[in-house]
Coordinates of C-alpha atoms and ligand atoms in Angstrom, one line a residue:
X1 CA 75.2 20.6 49.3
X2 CA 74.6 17.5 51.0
X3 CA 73.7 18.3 54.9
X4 CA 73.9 16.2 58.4
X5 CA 70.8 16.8 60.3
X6 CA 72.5 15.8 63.6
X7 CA 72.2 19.4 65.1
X8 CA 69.6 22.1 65.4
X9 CA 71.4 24.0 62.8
X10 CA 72.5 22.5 59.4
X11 CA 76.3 21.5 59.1
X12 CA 77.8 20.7 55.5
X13 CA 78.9 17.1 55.1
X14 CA 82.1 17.4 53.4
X15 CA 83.3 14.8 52.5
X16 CA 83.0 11.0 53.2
X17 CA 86.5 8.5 53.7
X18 CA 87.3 4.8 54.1
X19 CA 89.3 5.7 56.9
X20 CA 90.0 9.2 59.2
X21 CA 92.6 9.6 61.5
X22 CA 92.7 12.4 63.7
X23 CA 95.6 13.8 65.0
X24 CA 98.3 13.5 62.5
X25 CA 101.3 12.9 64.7
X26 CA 104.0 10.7 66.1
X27 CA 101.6 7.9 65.9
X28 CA 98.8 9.4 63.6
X29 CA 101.0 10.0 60.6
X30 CA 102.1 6.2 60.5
X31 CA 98.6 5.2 60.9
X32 CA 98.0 7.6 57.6
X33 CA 100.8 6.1 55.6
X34 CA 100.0 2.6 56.5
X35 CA 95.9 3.0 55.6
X36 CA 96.5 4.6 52.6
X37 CA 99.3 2.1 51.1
X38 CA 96.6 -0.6 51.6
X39 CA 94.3 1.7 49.7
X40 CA 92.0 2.9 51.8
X41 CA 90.6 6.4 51.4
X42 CA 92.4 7.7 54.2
X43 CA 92.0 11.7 55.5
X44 CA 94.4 12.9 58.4
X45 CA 92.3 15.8 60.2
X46 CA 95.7 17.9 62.1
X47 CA 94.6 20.6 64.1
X48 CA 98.3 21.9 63.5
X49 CA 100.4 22.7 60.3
X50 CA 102.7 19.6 59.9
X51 CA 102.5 16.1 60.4
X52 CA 104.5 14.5 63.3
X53 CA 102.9 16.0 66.7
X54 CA 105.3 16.2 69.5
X55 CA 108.3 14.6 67.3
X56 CA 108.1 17.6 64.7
X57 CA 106.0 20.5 66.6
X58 CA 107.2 19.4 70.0
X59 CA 110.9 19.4 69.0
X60 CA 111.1 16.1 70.9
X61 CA 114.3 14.4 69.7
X62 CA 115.8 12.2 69.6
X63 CA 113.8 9.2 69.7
X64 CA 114.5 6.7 72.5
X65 CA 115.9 3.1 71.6
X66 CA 113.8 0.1 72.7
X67 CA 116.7 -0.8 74.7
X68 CA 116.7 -4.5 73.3
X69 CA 119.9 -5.9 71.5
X70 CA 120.3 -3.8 67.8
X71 CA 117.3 -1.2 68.3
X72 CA 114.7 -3.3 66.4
X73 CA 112.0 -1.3 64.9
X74 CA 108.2 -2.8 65.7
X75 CA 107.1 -0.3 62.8
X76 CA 108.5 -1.3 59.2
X77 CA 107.2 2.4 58.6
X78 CA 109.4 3.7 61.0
X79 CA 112.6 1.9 59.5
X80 CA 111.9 3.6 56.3
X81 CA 111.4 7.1 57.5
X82 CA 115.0 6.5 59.2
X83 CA 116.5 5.5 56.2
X84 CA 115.1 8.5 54.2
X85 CA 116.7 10.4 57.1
X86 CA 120.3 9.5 57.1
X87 CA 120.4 9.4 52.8
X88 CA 119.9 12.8 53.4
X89 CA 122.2 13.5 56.5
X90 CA 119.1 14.4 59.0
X91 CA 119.1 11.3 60.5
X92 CA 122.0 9.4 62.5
X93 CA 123.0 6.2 64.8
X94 CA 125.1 7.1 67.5
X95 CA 127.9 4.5 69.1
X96 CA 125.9 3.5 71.9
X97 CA 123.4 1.7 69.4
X98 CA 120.3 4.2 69.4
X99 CA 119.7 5.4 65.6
X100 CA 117.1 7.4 66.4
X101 CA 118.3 10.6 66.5
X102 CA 116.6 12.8 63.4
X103 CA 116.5 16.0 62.6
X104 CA 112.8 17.8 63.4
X105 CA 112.7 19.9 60.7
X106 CA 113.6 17.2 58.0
X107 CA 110.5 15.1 59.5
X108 CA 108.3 17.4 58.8
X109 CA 108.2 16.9 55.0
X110 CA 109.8 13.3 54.6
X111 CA 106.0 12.2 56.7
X112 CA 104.4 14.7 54.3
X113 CA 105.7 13.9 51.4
X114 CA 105.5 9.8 52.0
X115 CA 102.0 10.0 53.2
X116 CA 101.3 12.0 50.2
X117 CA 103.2 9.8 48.0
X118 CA 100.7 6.8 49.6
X119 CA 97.9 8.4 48.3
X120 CA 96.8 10.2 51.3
X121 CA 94.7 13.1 52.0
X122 CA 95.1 15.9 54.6
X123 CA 93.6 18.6 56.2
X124 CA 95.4 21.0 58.4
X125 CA 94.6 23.6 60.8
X126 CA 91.6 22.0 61.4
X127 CA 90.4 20.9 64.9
X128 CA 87.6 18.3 66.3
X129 CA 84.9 19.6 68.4
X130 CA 82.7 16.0 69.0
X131 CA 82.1 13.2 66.5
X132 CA 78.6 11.9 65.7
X133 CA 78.0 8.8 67.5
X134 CA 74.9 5.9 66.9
X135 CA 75.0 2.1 68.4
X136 CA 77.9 2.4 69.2
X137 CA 79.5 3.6 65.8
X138 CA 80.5 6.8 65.1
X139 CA 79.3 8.5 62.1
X140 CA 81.0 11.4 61.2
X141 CA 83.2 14.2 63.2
X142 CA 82.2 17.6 63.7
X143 CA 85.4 19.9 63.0
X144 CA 85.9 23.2 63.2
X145 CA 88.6 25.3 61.0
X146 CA 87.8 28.7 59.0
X147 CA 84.9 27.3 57.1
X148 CA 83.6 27.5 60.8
X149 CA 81.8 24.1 61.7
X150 CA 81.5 21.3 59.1
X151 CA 81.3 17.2 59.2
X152 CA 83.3 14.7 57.6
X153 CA 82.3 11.1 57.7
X154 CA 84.3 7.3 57.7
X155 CA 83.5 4.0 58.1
X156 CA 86.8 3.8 60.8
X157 CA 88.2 6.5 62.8
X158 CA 91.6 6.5 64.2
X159 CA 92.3 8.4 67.2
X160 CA 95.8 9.7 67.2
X161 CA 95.2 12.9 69.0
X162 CA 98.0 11.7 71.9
X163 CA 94.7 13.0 74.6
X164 CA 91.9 10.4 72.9
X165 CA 90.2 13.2 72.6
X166 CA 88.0 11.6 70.1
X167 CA 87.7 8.8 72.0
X168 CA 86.5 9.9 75.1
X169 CA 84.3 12.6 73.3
X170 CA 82.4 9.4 72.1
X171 CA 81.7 7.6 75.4
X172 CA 85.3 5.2 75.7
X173 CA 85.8 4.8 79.4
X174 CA 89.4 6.5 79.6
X175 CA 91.9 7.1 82.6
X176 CA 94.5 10.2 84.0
X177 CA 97.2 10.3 86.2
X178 CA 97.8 8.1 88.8
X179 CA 94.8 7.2 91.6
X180 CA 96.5 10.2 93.3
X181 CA 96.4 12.8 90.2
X182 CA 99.5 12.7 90.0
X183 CA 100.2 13.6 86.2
X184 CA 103.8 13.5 84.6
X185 CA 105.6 16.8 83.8
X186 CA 105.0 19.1 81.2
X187 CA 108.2 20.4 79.2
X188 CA 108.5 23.4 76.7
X189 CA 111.2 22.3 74.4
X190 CA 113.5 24.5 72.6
X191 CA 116.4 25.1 70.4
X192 CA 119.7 27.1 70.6
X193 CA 121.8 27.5 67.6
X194 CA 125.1 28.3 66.0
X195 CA 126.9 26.8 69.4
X196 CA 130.5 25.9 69.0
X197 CA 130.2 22.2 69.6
X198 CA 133.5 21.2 69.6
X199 CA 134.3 24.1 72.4
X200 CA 130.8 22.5 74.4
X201 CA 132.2 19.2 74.3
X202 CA 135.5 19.7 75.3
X203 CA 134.2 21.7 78.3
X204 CA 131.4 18.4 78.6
X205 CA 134.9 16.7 79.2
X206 CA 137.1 18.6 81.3
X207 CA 133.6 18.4 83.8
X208 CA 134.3 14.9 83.9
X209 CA 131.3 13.5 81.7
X210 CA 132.6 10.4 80.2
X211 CA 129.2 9.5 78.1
X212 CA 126.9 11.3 75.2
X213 CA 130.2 12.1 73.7
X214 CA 130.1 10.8 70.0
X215 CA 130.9 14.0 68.1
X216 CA 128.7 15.5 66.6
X217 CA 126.1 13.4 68.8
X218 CA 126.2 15.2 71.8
X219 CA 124.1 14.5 75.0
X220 CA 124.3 15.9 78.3
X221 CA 122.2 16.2 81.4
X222 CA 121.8 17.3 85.0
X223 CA 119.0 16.8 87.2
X224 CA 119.6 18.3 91.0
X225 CA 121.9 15.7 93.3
X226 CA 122.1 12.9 90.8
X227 CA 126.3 13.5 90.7
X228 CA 126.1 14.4 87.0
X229 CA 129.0 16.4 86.0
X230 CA 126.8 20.2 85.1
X231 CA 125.7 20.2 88.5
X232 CA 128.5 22.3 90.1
X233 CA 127.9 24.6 87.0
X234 CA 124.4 25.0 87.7
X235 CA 125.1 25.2 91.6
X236 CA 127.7 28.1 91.3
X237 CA 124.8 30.3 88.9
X238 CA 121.9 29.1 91.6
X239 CA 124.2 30.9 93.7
X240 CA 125.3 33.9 92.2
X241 CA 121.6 34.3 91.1
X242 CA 121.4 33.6 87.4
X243 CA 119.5 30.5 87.9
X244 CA 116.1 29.2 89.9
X245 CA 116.9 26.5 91.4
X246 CA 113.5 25.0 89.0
X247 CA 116.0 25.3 86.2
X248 CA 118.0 22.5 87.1
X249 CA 115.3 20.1 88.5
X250 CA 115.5 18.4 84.8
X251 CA 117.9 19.4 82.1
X252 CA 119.0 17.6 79.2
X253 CA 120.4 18.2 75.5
X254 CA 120.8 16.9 72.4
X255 CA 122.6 17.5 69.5
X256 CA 120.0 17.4 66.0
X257 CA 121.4 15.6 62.6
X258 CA 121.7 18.1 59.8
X259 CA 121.3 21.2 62.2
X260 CA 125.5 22.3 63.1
X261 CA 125.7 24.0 65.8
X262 CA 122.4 23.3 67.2
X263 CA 121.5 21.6 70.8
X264 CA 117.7 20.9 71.1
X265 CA 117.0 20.7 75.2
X266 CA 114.5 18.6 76.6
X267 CA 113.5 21.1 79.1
X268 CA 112.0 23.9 81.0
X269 CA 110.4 21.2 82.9
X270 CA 107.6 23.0 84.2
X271 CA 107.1 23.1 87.8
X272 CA 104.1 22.2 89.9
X273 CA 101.5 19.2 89.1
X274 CA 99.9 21.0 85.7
X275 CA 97.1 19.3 84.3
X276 CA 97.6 19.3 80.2
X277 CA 93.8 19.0 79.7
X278 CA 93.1 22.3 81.8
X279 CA 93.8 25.2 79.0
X280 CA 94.7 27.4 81.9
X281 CA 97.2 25.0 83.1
X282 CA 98.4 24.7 79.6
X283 CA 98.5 28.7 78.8
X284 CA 101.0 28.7 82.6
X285 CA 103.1 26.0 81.1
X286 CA 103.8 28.2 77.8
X287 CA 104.2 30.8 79.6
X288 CA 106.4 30.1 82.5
X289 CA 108.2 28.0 80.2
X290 CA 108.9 30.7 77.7
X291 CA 110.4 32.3 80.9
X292 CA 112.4 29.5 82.2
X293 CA 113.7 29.5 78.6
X294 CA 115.0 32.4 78.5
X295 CA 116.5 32.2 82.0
X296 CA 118.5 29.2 80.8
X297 CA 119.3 30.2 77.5
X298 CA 121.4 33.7 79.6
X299 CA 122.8 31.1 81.6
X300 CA 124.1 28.7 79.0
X301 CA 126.1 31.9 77.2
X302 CA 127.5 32.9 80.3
X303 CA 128.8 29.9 81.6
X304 CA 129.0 27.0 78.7
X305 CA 132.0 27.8 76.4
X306 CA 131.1 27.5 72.8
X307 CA 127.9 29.8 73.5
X308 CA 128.9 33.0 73.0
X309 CA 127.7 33.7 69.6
X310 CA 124.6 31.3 70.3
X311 CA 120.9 32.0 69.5
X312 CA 117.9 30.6 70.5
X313 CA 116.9 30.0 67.4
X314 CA 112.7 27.9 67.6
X315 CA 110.7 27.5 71.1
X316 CA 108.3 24.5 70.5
X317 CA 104.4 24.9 68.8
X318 CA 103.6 22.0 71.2
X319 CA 103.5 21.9 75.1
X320 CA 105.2 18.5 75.9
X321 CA 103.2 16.4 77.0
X322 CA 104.1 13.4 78.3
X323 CA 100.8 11.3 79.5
X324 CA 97.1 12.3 79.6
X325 CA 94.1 10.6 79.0
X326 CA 94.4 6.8 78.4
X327 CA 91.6 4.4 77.5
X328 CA 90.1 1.3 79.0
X329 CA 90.4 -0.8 76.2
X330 CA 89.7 -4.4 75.4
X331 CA 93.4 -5.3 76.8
X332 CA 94.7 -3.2 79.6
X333 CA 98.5 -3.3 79.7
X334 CA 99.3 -3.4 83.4
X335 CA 102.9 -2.9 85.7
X336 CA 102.5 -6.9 85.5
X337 CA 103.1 -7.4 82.1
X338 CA 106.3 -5.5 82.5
X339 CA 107.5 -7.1 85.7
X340 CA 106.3 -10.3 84.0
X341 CA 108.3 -9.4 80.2
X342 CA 105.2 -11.3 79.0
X343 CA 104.2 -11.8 75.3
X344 CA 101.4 -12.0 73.2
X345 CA 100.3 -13.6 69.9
X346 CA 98.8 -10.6 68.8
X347 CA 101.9 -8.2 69.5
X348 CA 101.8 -5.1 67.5
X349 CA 105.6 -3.7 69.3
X350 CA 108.1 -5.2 71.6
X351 CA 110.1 -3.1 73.8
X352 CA 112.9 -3.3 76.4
X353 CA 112.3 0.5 77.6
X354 CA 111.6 1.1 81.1
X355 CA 108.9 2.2 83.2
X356 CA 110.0 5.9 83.2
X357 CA 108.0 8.1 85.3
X358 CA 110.1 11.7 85.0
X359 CA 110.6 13.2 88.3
X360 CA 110.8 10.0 90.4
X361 CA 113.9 7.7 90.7
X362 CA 112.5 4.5 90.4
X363 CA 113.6 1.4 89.4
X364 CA 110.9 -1.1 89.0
X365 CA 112.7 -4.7 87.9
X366 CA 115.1 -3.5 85.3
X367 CA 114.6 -5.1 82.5
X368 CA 118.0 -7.3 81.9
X369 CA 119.8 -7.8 78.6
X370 CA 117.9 -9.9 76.2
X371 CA 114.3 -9.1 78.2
X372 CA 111.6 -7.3 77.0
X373 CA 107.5 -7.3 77.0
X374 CA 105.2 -6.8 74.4
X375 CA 102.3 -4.8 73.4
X376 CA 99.3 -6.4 72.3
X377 CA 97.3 -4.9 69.3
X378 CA 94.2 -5.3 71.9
X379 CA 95.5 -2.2 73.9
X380 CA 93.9 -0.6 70.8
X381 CA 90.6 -1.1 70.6
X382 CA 87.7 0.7 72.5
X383 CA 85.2 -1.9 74.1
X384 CA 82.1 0.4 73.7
X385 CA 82.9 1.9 70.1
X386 CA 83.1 -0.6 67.5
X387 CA 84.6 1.7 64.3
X388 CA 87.4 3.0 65.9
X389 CA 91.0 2.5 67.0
X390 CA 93.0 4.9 69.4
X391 CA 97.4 4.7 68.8
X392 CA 100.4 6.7 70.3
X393 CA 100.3 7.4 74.2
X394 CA 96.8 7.4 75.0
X395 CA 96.4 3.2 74.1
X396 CA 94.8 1.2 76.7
X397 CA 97.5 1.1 79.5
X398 CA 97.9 1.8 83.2
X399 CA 100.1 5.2 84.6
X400 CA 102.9 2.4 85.4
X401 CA 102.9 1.1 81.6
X402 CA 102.0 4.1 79.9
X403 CA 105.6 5.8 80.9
X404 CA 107.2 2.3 79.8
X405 CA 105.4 2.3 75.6
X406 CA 105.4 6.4 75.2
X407 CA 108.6 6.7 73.6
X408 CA 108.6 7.4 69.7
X409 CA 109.3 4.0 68.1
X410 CA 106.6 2.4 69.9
X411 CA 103.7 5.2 69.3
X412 CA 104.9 4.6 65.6
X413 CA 103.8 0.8 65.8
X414 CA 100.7 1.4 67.1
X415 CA 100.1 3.7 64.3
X416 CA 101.2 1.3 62.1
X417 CA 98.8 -1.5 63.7
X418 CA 96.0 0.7 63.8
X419 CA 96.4 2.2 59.7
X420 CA 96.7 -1.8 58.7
X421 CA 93.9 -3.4 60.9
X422 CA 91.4 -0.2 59.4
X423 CA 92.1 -0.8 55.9
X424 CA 91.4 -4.5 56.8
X425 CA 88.3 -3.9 57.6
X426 CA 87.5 -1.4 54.8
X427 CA 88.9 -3.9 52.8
X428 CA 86.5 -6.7 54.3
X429 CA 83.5 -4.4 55.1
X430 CA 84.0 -5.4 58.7
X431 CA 85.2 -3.3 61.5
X432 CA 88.6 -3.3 63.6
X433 CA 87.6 -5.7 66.0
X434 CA 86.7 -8.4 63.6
X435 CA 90.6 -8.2 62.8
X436 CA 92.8 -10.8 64.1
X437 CA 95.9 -8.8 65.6
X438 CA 98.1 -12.0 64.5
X439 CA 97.1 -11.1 61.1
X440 CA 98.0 -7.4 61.5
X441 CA 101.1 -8.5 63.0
X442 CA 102.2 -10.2 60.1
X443 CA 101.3 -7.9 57.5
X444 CA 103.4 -5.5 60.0
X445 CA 106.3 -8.4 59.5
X446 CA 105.9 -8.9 56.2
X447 CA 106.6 -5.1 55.2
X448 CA 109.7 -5.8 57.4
X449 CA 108.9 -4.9 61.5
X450 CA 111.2 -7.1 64.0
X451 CA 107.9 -7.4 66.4
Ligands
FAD1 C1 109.0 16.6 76.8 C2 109.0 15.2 76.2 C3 110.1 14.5 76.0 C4 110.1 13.2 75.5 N1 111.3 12.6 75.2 C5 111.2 11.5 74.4 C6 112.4 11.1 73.8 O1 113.5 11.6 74.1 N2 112.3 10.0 72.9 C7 111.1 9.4 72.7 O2 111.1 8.5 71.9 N3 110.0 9.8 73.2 C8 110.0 10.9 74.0 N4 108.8 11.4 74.5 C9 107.6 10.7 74.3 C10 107.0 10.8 72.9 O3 107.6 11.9 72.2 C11 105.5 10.9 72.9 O4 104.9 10.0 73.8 C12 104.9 10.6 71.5 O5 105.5 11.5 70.5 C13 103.4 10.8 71.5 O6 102.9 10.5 70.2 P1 101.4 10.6 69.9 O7 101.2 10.2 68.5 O8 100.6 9.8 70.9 O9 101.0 12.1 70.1 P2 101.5 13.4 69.3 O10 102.8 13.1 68.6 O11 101.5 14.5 70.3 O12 100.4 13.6 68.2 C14 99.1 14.1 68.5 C15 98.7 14.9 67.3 O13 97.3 15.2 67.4 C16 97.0 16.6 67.1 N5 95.8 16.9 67.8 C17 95.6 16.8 69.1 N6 94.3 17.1 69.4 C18 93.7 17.3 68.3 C19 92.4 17.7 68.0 N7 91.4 17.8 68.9 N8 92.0 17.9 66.6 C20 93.0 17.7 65.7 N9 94.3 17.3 65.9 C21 94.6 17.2 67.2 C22 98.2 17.3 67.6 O14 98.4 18.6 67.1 C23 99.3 16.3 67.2 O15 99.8 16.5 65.9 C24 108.8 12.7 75.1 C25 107.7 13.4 75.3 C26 107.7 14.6 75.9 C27 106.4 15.4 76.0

C-alpha cells in the first residue's frame, strides 16, 4: 500500500489521475466529458449519487436561454446532451425559442453514461475534506467516504463544487455576498405529479395569463404585487388562511419533458438572509422548506383545477443554491463588462442573460436585441494555485455578474473550458495557465460551440 506522509497518521494513496474534478455537476460533469475525450486520465470525486448537481439533484429545470438571437450553445458538450434529450422525448424547445427545457431524471444517466462512454472514471458518495497543497500546487485531496479518510492525487484539479470549496480550502482569495452580506435566496425545489395539465392550463387562461402557454410546456409564476395573473388566487388563500403570505413572495412552475402530468416548481423560496455555507442555516432551509412544501402543495389541490388527483411525487437532494463563494481569479468579471457588452479574445461563453439578482426588481441596462458580453476563460484560473481551474458559479466574478453567468448553459461552458484547457496541459506537461484561452476557445469551436 503506497502511503502519503502529509499527516500525523498514515492515509492510503489511492490512486493517482491526469486530471480530478471535484464536484460532478452542472459544470463538473462537462469538465469530466471534455478531459476525458482528450484522453486524459480524468476521476470525478461527487460527494452525491449522480452526476449533474443542482440540474439533476437540485431539480432545477429548465435551463435558461442566453437570451441572444437562436439560443446558441457556448458548450458544444451541452448541444449534444440536448440532442440526446429530445431523440428520446426528455428534452424539448418551446415557441418562445428556449430549448432548454429537459427532463431531470433522464440527465442523470445520459451525463453518466456519455462521460462513461469518454473513458471516464467516477467516484460517488465521496466527499473532500482539504487537498494537499506545496508551492503553490496542490498535490493530492484528502476525501473522505466509507473507506473513512484516503488521498487521491492529479497533476490538475478542477473545482466544480459550485462553493470552491476546494479552492478556498487551498488558499484562493474568494468572495460572498454582496459588501453588505447580502446573499441570494435559497429554494427547495420540488415536484407534483399526475396533474391534469390540460385542466391547469385552461384555468392558466381563464386568469388571464397570456404567456408560458405552449402545451405541454407550461410555465407560470407569481411573485407578490407584480400584476401576474395567480396572485388573486394566492390573495384569496392568504386570506382564508391556507397560505403564508412567504408562499407567494416567489413561485414559479414548469412543466418537465418526458414526465406527463408533472409541474416541477422553482420554489419554497426560503425566507430570511440564509447563509448556504452555515450547515445550520442549510439544515433551516430543508427544513422550513419541506414545510412550505407541503403548505403549497394543499393549496395547489384545493384551489388549481387539474390537481385533484395530484401527488407530490420528489422534494430535491440539493438545497438550491444560487451564489456562494466566488474566487478572485486572474480576470474578475465586473457589472462593467455587462453594462459595457464587452468581449474578449479568450471568450470561453457569450451570453445575453441578465443581471438577475432574485428578490430585487432591478433592471440594470437591459441588454437589447442582438447585445451580449462575454466570459473570458481567465475568470477561471486561481492567481495563487497554479494546477487548478474552478467552473460553474463560483468562477472569478463580482455579486453583480455572478447572478448574470449562473444559469445552466453558461456553468456548462466553463466546464467545457476548464476539461479542454486541463487535458492541454496534461497533454503538454504544463499547467492551465500556460494555456492560451484562444486556443481553448477554438478547440471549444471546433467541436461545434457558437462562442
Ligand atoms: C433554485 C434555483 C433556481 C435556478 N433556476 C435556474 C433556471 O431556471 N435555469 C438555469 O439555467 N439556471 C438556474 N439556476 C442556476 C443554475 O442551476 C446553477 O447556477 C448551476 O446549476 C450551478 O452549477 P455548478 O456546476 O456551479 O454547481 P452544481 O450543479 O451545484 O454542482 C456542484 C456539485 O458539486 C458537488 N459537491 C459540492 N461540494 C462537494 C464536496 N465538498 N465534495 C464533493 N462533491 C461536492 C455537489 O454535490 C454537486 O454535484 C438556478 C439555481 C437555483 C439554486
Amino acid at each position: 500500500m503506497e502511503e502519503l506522509n502529509f499527516l500525523k497518521e498514515k492515509i492510503e494513496l489511492k490512486a493517482k489521475y491526469d486530471v480530478i474534478v471535484i464536484g460532478g455537476g452542472t459544470a463538473g460533469s462537462i469538465a469530466g466529458i471534455a478531459a476525458a475525450r482528450l484522453g486524459a486520465k480524468t476521476l470525478i470525486i461527487e460527494k452525491e449519487g449522480a452526476l449533474g448537481g443542482t440540474s439533476t439533484l437540485g431539480l432545477v429545470t429548465p435551463m435558461m436561454p442566453v437570451k441572444m438571437k437562436g439560443n446558441p450553445d457556448s458548450s458544444a458538450i451541452n448541444k449534444e446532451l440536448k440532442k440526446i434529450l429530445y431523440k428520446k422525448g426528455y428534452g424539448a424547445a418551446d415557441q418562445q425559442g428556449n430549448d432548454g427545457w429537459f427532463n431531470p431524471e433522464m440527465l442523470k444517466f445520459t451525463l453518466e453514461e456519455t462521460y462513461l462512454a469518454a473513458g471516464g472514471r467516477l467516484l460517488y458518495d465521496t466527499s473532500l475534506i482539504k487537498p494537499i497543497v506545496k508551492d503553490n500546487q496542490i498535490k493530492a485531496l484528502l476525501v473522505h467516504n466509507k473507506e473513512g479518510i484516503t488521498a487521491y492525487q492529479a497533476d490538475i484539479f478542477i473545482d466544480g463544487t459550485g462553493d470552491a470549496d476546494l479552492a478556498y480550502l487551498a488558499g484562493v482569495p474568494c468572495q460572498r455576498g454582496k459588501e453588505e452580506a447580502k446573499y441570494q435566496a435559497l429554494s427547495l425545489r420540488f415536484q407534483i405529479s399526475n396533474i391534469d395539465l390540460k385542466k391547469f392550463a385552461n384555468f392558466l387562461i381563464e386568469q388571464g395569463q397570456d404567456w408560458g402557454l405552449d402545451y405541454p410546456l407550461l410555465e407560470t409564476a407569481m411573485v407578490w404585487g407584480q400584476g401576474f395573473a395567480l396572485e388573486n388566487i394566492f390573495q384569496k388563500a392568504l386570506t382564508a388562511g391556507d397560505i403564508d403570505f412567504e408562499d407567494g413572495k416567489y413561485f414559479q412552475a414548469f412543466s418537465v419533458p418526458g414526465m406527463p402530468g408533472t409541474i416541477s416548481f422553482n420554489c419554497p423560496e426560503i425566507p430570511g438572509e440564509k447563509d448556504s455555507l452555515n450547515p445550520t442555516d442549510l439544515t433551516y432551509a430543508r427544513i422550513k422548506g419541506r414545510e412550505m412544501m407541503q403548505r403549497l402543495y394543499k393549496f395547489f389541490k384545493k384551489y388549481f383545477p387539474g390537481f385533484s388527483d395530484s401527488y407530490l411525487a420528489t422534494q430535491a437532494e440539493l438545497v438550491g443554491v444560487r451564489e456562494s463563494r466566488r474566487i478572485v481569479g486572474q480576470y474578475l468579471l465586473d457589472k462593467a463588462d455587462y453594462l459595457e457588452r464587452r468581449k474578449f479574445a479568450d471568450a470561453i461563453a457569450s451570453s445575453g442573460y441578465p443581471i438577475d439578482i432574485h428578490g430585487e426588481q432591478l433592471e440594470i441596462k437591459a441588454l437589447q436585441p442582438g447585445e451580449y458580453y462575454q466570459i473570458p476563460f481567465r475568470t477561471l484560473l486561481p492567481k495563487n494555485i497554479t494546477n487548478l481551474l474552478v467552473i460553474g458559479r463560483a468562477i472569478s466574478t463580482t455579486f453583480n455578474a455572478q447572478s448574470a453567468i449562473r444559469i445552466q448553459p453558461i456553468c456548462r461552458a466553463t466546464g467545457e473550458a476548464a476539461g479542454i484547457a486541463a487535458a492541454f496541459a496534461i497533454a503538454r506537461k504544463k499547467s492551465p495557465q500556460q494555456i492560451k484561452g484562444r486556443e481553448v476557445k477554438e478547440k471549444m469551436l471546433s467541436w461545434g460551440a457558437d462562442i
